[in-house]
Coordinates of C-alpha atoms and ligand atoms in Angstrom, one line a residue:
X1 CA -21.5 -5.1 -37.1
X2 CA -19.5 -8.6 -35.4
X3 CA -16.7 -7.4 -37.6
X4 CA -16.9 -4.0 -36.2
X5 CA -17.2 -5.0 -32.9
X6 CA -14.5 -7.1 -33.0
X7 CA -11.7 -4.3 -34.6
X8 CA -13.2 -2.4 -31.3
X9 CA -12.1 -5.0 -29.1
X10 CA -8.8 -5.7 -31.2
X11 CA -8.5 -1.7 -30.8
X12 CA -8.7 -1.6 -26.8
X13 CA -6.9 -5.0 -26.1
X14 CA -4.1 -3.1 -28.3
X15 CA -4.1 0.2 -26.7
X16 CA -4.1 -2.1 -23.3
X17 CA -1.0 -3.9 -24.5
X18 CA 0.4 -0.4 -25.6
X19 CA 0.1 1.1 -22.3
X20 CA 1.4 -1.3 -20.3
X21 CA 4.5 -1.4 -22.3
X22 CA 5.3 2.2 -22.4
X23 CA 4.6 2.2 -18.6
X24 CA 7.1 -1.0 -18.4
X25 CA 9.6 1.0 -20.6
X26 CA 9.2 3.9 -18.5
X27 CA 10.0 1.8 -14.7
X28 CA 12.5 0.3 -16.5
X29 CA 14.5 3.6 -17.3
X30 CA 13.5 5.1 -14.4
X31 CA 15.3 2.0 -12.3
X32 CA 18.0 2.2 -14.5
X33 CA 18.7 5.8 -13.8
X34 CA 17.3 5.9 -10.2
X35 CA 20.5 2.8 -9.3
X36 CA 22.8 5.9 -10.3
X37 CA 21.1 8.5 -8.9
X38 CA 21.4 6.8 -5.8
X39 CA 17.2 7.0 -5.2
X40 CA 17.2 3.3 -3.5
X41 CA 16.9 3.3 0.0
X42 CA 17.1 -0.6 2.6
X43 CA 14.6 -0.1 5.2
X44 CA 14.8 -2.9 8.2
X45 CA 12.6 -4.7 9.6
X46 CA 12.8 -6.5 12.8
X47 CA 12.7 -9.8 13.6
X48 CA 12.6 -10.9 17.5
X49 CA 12.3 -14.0 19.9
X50 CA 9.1 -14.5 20.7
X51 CA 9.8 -15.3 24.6
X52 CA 11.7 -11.7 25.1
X53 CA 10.5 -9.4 22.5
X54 CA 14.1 -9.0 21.6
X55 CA 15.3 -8.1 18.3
X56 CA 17.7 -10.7 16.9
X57 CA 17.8 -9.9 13.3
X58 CA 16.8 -7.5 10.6
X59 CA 15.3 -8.0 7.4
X60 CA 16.0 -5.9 4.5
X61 CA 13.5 -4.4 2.3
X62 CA 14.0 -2.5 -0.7
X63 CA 12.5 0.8 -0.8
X64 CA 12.5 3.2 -4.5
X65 CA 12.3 7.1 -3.6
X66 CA 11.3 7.8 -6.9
X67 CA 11.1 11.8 -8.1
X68 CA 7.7 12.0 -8.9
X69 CA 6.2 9.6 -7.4
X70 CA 7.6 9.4 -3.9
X71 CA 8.3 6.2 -2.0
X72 CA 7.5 3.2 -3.9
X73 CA 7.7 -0.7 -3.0
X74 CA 8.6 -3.5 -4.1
X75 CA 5.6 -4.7 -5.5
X76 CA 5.5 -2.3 -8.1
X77 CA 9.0 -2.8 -9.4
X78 CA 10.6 -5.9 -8.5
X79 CA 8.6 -7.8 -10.9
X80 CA 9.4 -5.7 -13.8
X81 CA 13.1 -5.7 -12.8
X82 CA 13.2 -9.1 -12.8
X83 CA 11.7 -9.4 -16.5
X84 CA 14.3 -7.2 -17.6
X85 CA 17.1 -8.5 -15.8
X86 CA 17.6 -5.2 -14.0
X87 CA 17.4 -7.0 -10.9
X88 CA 20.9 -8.3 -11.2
X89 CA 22.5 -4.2 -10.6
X90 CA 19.5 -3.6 -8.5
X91 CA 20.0 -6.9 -6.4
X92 CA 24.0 -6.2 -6.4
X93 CA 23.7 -2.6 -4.9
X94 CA 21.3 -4.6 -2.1
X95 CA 23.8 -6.8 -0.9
X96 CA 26.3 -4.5 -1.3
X97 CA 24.3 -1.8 0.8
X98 CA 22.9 -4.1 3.8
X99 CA 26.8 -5.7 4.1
X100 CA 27.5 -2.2 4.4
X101 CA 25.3 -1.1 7.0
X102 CA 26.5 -4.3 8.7
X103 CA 29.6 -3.7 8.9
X104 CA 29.1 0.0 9.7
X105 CA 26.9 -1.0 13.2
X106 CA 29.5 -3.5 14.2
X107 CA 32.1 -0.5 13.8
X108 CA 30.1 2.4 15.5
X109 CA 27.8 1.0 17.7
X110 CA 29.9 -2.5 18.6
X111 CA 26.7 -4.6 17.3
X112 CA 26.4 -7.3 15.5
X113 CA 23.0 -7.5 14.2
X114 CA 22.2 -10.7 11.2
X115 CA 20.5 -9.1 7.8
X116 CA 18.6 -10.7 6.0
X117 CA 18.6 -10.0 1.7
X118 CA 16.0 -11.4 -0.1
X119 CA 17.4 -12.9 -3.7
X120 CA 15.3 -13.4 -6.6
X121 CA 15.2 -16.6 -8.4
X122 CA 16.7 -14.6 -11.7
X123 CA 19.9 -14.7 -9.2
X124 CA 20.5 -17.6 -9.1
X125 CA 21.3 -17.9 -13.1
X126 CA 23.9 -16.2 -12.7
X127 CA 26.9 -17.9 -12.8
X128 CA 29.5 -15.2 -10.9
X129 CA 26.8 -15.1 -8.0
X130 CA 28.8 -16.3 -5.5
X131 CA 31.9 -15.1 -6.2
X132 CA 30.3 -11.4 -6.6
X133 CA 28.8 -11.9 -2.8
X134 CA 32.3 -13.4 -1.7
X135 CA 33.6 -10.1 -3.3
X136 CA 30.9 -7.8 -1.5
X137 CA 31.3 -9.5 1.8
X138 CA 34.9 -9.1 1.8
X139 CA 35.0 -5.3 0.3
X140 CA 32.9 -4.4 3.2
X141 CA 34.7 -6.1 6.0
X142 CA 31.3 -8.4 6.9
X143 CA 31.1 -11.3 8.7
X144 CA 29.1 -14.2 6.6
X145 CA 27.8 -15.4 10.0
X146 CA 25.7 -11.9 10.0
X147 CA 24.3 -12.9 6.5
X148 CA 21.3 -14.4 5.5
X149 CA 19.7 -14.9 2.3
X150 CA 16.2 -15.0 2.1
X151 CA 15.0 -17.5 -1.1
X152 CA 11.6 -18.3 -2.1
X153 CA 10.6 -22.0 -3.5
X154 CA 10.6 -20.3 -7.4
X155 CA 14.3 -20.4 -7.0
X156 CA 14.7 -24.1 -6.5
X157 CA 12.0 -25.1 -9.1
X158 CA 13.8 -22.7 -11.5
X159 CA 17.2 -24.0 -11.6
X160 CA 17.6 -26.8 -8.7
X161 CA 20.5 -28.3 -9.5
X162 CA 22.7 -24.6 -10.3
X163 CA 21.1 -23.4 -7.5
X164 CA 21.8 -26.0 -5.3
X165 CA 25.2 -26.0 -5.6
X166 CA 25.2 -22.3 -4.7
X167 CA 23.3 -22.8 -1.7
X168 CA 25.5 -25.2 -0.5
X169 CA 28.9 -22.9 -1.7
X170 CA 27.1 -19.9 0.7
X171 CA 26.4 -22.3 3.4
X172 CA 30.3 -23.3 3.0
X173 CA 30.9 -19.5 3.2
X174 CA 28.9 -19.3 6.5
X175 CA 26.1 -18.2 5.3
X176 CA 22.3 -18.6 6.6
X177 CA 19.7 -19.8 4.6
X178 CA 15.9 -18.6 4.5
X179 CA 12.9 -20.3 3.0
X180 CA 10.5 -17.3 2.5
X181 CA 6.4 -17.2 2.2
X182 CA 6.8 -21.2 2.9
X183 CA 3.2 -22.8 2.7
X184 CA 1.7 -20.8 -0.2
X185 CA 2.5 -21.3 -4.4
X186 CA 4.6 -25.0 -5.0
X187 CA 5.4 -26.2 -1.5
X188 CA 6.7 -29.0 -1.6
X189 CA 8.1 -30.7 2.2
X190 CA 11.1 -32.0 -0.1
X191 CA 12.4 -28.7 -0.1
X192 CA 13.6 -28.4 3.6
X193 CA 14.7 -31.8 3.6
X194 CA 16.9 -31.7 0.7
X195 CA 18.1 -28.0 0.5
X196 CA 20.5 -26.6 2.6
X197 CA 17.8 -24.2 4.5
X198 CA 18.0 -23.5 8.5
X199 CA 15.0 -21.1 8.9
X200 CA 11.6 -21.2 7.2
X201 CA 9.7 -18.7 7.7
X202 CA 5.3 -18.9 7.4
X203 CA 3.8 -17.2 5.2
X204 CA 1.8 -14.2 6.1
X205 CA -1.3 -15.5 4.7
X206 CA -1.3 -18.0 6.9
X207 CA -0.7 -15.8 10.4
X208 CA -3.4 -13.4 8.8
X209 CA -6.1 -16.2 9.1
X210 CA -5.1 -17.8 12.4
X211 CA -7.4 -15.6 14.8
X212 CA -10.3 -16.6 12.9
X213 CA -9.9 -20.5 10.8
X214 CA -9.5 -23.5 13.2
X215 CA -7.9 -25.2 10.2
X216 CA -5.3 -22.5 9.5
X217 CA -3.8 -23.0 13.2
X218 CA -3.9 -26.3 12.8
X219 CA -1.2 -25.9 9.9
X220 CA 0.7 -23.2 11.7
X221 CA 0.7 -25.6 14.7
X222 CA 2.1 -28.5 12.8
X223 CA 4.4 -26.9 10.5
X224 CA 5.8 -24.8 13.3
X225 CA 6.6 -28.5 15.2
X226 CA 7.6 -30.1 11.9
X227 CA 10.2 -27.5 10.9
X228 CA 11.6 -28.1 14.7
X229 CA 12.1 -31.7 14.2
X230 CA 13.8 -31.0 11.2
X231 CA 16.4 -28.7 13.3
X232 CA 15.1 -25.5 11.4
X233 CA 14.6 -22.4 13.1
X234 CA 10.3 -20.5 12.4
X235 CA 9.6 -17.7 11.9
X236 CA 6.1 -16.0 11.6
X237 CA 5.7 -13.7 9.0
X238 CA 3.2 -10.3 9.4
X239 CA 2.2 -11.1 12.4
X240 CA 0.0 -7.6 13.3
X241 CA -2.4 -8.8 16.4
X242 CA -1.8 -9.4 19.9
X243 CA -4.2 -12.0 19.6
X244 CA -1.9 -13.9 16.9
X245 CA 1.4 -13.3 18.7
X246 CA -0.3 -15.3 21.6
X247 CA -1.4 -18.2 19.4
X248 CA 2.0 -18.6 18.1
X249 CA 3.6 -18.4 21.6
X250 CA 1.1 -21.1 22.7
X251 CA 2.4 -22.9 19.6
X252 CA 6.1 -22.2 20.7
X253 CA 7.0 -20.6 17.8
X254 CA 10.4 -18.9 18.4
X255 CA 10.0 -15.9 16.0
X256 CA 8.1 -13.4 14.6
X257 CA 7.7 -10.7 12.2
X258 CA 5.1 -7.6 11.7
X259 CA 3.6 -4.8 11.5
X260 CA 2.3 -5.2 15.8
X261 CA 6.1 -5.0 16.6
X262 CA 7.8 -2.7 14.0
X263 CA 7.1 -1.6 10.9
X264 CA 10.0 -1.3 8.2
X265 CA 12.1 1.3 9.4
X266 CA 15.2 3.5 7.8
X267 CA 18.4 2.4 9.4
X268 CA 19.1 5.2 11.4
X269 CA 15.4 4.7 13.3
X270 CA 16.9 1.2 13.6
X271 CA 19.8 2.3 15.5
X272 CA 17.4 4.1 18.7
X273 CA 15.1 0.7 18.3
X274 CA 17.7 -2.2 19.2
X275 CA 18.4 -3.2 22.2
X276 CA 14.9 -2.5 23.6
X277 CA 12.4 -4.8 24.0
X278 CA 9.3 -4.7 21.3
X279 CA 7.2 -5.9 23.2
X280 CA 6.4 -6.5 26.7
X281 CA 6.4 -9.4 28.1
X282 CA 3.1 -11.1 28.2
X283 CA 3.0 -12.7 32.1
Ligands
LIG301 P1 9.0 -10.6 1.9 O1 10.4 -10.9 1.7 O2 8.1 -11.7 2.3 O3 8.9 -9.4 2.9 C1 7.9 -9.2 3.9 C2 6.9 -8.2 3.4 O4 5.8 -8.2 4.3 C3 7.4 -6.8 3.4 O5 6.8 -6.1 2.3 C4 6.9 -6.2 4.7 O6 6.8 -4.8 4.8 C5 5.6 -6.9 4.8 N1 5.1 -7.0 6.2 C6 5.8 -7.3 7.3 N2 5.0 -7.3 8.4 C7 3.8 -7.1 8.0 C8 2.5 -7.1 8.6 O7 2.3 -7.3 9.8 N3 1.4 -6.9 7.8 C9 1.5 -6.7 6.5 N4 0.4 -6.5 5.7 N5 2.7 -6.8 5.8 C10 3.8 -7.0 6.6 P2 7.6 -5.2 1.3 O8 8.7 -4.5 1.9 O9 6.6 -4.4 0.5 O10 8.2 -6.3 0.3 C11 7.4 -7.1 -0.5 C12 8.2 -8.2 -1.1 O11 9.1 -7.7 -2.1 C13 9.1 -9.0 -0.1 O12 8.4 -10.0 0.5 C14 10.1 -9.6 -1.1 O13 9.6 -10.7 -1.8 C15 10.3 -8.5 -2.1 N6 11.5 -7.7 -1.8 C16 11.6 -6.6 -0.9 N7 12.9 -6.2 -0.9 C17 13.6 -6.9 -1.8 C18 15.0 -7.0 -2.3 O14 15.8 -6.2 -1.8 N8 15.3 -7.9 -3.3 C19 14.3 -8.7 -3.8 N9 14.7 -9.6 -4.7 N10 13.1 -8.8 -3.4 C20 12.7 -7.9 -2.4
LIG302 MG1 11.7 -11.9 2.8
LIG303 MG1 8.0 -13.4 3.2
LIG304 MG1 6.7 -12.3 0.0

């Protein structure tokens, strides 16, 4: 009976296993195949001064029009592509596609809008990194000083000292760097003081919980004064309530991010959306 029981369990625990690697299999050919059929799209999302409601920079966000299933995001593919190393073409035809957008609004509409890519740690182990960015950058005619690279705490725990050293190469190169989703997972405050990073932005988890936790705006409000004393620009991530864009303005937190000012947009929505103010101007 136990014995039988237990061959059960075995049997469902192995047609578990099985299913989740054929639908692995199947993302994984269907990214493969989707990079060449050209079905990845950047959407941009804004990201403005919290005294003007101004956009001054974009963030990129990966977007997969898949043929079935219609638009799919990131969190139901970037962690597979990043097991299977598909996240070094994926990532490459990123870069390659916000420096082209770049370059194309400085051409058409004489505006020089900063990007923001987000970079996985996987990245950062490889070697010809920066010389394939230096590569895209100048293919594309883009000015480093409109690039940012958004980096999350995993990729200095992975591989500090490699990645380090490219950090400080892309800061060289005139390139901004992002700590994303600070506050949640390993962080540790010896990241922003020995990393070459100039933003950090909160983690949404954090803005989510401000309207309601006493505690949470307590750490909002210090890290928002600590980063400035470090010289680091803030910003607020997913902010989506009035109510939290006015606790952050009371905190004097220079930027923010969300869902209450933009959602992530294609680029040609972008193009009718800058230049106007997100937000009015609380008196
Ligand atoms: P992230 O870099 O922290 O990006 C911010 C995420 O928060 C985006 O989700 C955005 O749509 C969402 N968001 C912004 N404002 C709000 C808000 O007010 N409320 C809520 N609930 N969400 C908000 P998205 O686009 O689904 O991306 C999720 C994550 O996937 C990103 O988090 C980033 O870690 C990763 N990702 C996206 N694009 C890329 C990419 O091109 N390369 C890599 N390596 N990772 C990417
Ligand atoms: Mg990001
Ligand atoms: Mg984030
Ligand atoms: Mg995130």
């Amino acid at each position: 009976r136990a014995k039988e029981m237990g061959r059960s369990r075995f049997k469902v625990f192995n047609q578990k296993m099985h299913d989740q690697a054929m639908r692995q299999l199947m993302l994984e050919t269907d990214i493969r195949h989707s990079l060449s059929a050209g079905n990845f799209e950047l959407y941009y999302q804004p990201i403005l001064a919290l005294s003007t409601g101004k956009p001054v920079a974009l963030e990129a966000l990966i977007r997969w029009n898949h043929p079935d299933m219609g638009l799919v995001l990131p969190s139901e593919f970037i962690s597979i592509a990043e097991e299977t190393g598909l996240i070094l073409p994926l990532g490459e035809w990123v870069m390659r596609e916000a420096c082209s957008q770049v370059a194309a609004w400085r051409k058409e509409f004489n505006l020089s809008i900063p990007v923001s890519i987000n970079l996985s740690a996987r990245q950062f182990l490889k070697p010809s990194l920066v010389h394939d960015v230096r590569n895209i950058l100048e293919e594309t005619g883009t000015p480093p000083s409109l690039v940012t690279f958004e980096i999350t705490e995993s990729v200095l725990m992975k591989n500090t000292s490699a990645a380090t050293e490219m950090l400080n190469l892309f800061k060289k190169m005139g390139i901004t760097i992002s700590m994303d989703d600070f506050g949640t997972g390993y962080s540790s405050f010896t990241y922003l003081t020995s990393f070459p990073i100039d933003i950090l932005k909160i983690d949404q988890r954090f803005i989510a919980r401000l309207e309601h936790e006493k505690h949470c705006r307590s750490i909002v409000k210090t890290l928002i004064g600590l980063a400035q004393n470090l010289g680091l620009l803030v910003v607020a991530e997913g902010v989506a309530t009035p109510e939290q864009a006015q606790i952050l303005a009371s905190f004097d937190c220079p930027y923010a991010q969300g869902f209450l000012y933009s959602r992530p947009l294609p680029a040609q929505q972008i193009e009718t959306l800058i230049g106007q103010p997100l937000l009015a101007r609380a008196e």
